[in-house]
Tab-separated table of C-alpha atoms in Angstrom:
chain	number	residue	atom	x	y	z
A	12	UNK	CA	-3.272	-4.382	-18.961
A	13	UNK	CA	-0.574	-3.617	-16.306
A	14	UNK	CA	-1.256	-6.335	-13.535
A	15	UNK	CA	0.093	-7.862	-10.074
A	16	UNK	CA	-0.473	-11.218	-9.167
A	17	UNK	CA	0.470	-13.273	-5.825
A	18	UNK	CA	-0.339	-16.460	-4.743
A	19	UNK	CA	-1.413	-17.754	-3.116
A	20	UNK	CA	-3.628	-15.607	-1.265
A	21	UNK	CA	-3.871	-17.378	1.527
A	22	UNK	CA	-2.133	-19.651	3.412
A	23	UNK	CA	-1.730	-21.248	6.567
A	24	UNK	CA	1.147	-23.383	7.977
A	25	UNK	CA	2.628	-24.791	10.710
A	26	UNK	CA	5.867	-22.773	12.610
A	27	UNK	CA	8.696	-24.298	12.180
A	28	UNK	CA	7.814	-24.855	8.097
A	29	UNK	CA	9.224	-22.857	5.264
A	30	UNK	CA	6.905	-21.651	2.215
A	31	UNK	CA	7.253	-19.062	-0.424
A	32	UNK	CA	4.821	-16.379	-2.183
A	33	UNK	CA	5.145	-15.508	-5.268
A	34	UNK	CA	4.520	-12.158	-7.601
A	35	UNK	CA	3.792	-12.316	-11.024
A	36	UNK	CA	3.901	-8.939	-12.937
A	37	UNK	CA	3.066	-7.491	-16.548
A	38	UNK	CA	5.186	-5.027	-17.021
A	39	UNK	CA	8.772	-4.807	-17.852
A	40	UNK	CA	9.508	-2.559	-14.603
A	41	UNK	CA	12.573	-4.056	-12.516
A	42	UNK	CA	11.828	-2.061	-9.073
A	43	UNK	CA	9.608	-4.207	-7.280
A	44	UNK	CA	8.451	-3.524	-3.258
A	45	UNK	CA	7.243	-5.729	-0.818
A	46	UNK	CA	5.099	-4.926	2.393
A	47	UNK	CA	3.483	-6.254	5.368
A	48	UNK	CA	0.000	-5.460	6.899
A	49	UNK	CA	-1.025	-6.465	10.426
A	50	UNK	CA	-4.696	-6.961	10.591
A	51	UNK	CA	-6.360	-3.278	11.031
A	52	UNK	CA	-2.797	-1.324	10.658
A	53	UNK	CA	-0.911	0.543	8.027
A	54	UNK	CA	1.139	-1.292	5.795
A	55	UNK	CA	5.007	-1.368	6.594
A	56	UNK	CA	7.824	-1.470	3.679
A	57	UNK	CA	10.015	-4.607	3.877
A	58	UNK	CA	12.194	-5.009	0.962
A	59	UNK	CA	13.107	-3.046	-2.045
A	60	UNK	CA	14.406	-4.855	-4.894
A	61	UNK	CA	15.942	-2.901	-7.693
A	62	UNK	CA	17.488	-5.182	-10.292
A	63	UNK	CA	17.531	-8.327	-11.443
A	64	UNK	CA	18.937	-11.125	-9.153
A	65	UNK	CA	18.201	-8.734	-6.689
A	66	UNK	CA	18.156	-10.621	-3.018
A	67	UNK	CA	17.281	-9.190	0.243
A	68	UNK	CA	17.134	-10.862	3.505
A	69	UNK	CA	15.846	-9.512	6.736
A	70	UNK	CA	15.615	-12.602	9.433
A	71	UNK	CA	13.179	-15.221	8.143
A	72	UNK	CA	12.253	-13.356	4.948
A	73	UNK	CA	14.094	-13.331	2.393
A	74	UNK	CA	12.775	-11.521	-1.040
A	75	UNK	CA	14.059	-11.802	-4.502
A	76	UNK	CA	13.867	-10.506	-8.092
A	77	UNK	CA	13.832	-12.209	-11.332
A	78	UNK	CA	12.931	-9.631	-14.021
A	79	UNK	CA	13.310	-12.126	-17.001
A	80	UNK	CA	10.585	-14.068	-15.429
A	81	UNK	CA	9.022	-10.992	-14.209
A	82	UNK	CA	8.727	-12.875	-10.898
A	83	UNK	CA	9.685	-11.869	-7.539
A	84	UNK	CA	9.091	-14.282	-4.717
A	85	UNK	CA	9.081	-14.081	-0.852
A	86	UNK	CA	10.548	-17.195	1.177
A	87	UNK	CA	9.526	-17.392	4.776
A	88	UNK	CA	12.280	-20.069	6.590
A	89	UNK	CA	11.163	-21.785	9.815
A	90	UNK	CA	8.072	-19.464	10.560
A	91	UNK	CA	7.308	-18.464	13.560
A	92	UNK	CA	3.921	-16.840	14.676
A	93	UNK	CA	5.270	-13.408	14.690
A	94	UNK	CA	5.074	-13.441	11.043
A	95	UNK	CA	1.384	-14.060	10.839
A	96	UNK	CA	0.496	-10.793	8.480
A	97	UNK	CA	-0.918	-9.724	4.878
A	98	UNK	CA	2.011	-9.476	2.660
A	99	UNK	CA	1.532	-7.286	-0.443
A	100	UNK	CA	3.811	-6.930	-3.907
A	101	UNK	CA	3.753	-3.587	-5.893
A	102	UNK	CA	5.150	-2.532	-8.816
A	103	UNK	CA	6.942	0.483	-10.542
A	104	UNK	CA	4.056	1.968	-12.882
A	105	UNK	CA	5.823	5.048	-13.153
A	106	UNK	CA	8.348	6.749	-11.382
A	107	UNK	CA	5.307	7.886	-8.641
A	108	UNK	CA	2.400	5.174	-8.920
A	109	UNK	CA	3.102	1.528	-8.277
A	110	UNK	CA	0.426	-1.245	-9.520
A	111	UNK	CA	-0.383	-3.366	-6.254
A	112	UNK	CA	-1.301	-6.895	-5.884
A	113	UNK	CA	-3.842	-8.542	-4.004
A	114	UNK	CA	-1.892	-9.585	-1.156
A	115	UNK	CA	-1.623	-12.763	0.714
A	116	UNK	CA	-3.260	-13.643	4.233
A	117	UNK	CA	-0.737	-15.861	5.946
A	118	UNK	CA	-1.165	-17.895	8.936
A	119	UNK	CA	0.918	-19.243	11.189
A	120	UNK	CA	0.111	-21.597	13.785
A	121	UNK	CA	1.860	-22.859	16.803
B	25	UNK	CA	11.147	11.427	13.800
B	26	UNK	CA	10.041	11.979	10.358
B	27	UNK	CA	6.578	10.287	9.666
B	28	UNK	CA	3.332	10.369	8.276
B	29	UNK	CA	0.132	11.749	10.651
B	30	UNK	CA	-3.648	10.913	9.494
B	31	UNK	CA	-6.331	12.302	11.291
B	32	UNK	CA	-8.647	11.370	12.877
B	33	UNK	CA	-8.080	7.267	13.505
B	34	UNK	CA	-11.932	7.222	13.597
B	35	UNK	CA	-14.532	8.794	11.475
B	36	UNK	CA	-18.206	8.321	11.023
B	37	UNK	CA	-20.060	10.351	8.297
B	38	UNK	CA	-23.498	11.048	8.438
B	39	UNK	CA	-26.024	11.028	4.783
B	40	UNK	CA	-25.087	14.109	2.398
B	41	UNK	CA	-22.421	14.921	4.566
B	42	UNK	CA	-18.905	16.032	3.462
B	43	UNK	CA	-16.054	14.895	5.655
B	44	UNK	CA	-11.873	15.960	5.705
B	45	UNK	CA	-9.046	13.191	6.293
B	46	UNK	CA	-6.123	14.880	7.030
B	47	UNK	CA	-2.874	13.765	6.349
B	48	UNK	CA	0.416	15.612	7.322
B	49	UNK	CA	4.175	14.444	6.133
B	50	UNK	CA	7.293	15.913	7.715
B	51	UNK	CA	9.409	13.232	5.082
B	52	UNK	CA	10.059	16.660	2.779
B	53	UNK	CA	8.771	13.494	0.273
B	54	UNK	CA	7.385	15.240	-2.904
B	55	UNK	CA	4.847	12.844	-3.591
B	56	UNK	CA	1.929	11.894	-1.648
B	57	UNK	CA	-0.777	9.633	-1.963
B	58	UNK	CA	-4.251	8.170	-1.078
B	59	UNK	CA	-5.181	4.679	-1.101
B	60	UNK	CA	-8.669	3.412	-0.114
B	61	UNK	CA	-8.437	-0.263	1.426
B	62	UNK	CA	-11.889	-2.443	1.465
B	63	UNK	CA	-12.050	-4.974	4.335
B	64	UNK	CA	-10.145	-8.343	2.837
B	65	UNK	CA	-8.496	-6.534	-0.037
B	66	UNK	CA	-5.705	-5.125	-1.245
B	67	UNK	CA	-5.270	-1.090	-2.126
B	68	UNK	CA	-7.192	1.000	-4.719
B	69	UNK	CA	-5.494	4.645	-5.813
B	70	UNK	CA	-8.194	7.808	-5.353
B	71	UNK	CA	-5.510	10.459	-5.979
B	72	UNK	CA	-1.954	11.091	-5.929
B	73	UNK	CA	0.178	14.343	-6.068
B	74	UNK	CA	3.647	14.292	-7.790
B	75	UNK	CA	4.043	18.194	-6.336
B	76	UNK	CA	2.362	21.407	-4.868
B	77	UNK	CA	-0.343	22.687	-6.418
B	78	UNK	CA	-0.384	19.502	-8.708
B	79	UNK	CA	-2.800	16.076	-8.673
B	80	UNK	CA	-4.008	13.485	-10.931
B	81	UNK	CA	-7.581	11.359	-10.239
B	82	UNK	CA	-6.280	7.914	-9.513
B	83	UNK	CA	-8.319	4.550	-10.167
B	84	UNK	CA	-11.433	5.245	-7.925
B	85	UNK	CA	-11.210	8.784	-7.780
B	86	UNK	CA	-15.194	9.717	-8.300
B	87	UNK	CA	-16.794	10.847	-5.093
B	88	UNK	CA	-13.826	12.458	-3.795
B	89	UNK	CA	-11.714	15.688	-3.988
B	90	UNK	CA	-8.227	16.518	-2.715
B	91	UNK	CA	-6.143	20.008	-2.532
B	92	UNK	CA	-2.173	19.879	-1.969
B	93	UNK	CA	-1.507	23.504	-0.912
B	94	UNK	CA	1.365	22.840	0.912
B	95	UNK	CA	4.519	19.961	0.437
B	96	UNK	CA	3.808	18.680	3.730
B	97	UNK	CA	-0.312	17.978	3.531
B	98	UNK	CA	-2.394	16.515	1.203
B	99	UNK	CA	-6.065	16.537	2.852
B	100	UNK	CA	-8.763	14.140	1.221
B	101	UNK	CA	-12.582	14.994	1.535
B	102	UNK	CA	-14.985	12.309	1.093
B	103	UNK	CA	-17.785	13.792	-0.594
B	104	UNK	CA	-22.109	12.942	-0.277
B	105	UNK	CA	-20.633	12.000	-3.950
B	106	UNK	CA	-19.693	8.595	-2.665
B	107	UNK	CA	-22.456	6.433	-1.572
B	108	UNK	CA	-20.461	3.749	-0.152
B	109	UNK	CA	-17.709	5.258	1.581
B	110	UNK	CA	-17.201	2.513	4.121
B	111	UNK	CA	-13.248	1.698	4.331
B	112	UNK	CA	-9.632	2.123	5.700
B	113	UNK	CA	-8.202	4.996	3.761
B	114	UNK	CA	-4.186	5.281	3.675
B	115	UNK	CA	-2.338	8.033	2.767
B	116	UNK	CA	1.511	7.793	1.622
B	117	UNK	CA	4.239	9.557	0.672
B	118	UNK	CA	7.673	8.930	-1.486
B	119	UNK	CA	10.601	10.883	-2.676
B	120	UNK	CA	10.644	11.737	-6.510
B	121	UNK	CA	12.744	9.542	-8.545
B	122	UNK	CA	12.493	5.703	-8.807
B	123	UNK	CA	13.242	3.126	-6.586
B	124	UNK	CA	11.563	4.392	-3.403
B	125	UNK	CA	9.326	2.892	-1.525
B	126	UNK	CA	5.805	4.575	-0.025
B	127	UNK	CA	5.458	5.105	3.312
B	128	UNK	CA	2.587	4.948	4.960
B	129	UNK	CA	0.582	6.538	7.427
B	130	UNK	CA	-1.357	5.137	10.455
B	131	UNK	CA	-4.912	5.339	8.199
B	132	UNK	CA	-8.470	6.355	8.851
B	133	UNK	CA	-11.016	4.335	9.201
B	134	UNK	CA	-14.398	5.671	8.047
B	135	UNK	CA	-17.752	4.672	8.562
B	136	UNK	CA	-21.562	5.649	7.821
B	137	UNK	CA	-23.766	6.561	10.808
């Protein structure tokens, strides 16, 4: 069975602390997406990661790819409460449907 | 600028009703999607389209229909089918090819009267 798996699913931390998520997948894809979901909005694309090693940083998040491991994780460094969102991994089923993880609630407080 | 528009925001359905969620790209994306969200959970596929005149049922796709006349829209009706039609429904869309990511539209959020 093709699955996604992050965890934690939720967490909540202090600003000012660093943490990481992590995705587990099944499958053997190597193009792996992550998003972010503010509470009753769409969901927002963050980082595309194509190969493996793949590393992408965008301010305090910085995503990465280890196909091998069929891992990707997502390091938050010094949060701040801005970046109090869900944040959901999907992966490559085909070239048009991606298999979606649960996502994970994160909290940060001042 | 290019986006995705879903219509209404708001949507309540009354019993044995039928009700249209519209959803309008102007990404010239091929593909297009629709995603139902429950509250606290992550995304469930109804349908998807890969091109006009084409769609396959995705994961959860009893209880509603969808028509994709046109590139740009790719309308989903929420049939008397499905009894518990409560949610935040998302539609996407995504150039062909791998490698892209979806983008996403605003959502509707439906609800029995």
């Amino acid at each position: 069975e093709l699955k996604v798996e992050q965890n934690p699913l939720f967490l909540s931390m202090q600003e000012g602390k660093n943490y990481t998520i992590y995705c587990n997948y099944s499958t053997t894809s190597d193009r792996l997406y992550w998003y972010r979901q503010d509470p009753g909005k769409s969901l927002e694309s963050l980082f595309v990661l194509l190969s493996n090693g793949a590393v992408k940083q965008e301010g305090r998040l910085m995503a990465s790819l280890d196909t091998k491991a069929r891992l990707s994780t997502l390091h938050i460094t010094a949060a701040v409460h801005d970046l109090s969102a869900t944040y959901f991994c999907a992966v490559d089923r085909s070239n048009y449907q991606l298999i979606w993880g649960a996502g994970t609630k994160l909290i940060i407080k001042p | 600028d290019g986006g995705i528009t879903q219509s209404p925001k708001y949507l309540f359905r009354k019993e044995g009703q039928n009700v249209t969620l519209s959803c309008e790209q102007n990404l010239n994306h091929d593909a297009m999607y629709w995603y139902r969200q429950d509250p606290g959970q992550g995304l469930r596929l109804i349908y998807y389209s890969q091109i006009v005149n084409d769609f396959q049922k995705g994961d959860i796709a009893e209880g509603y229909s969808v028509s994709r006349e046109k590139k740009e829209s790719f309308p989903l009706t929420v049939t008397s089918a499905q009894k518990n039609p409560t949610a935040f429904y998302l539609c996407a869309s995504r150039n062909s090819g791998g490698g892209q990511p979806q983008h996403f539209g605003d959502g509707t959020r439906l609800s029995i009267l």
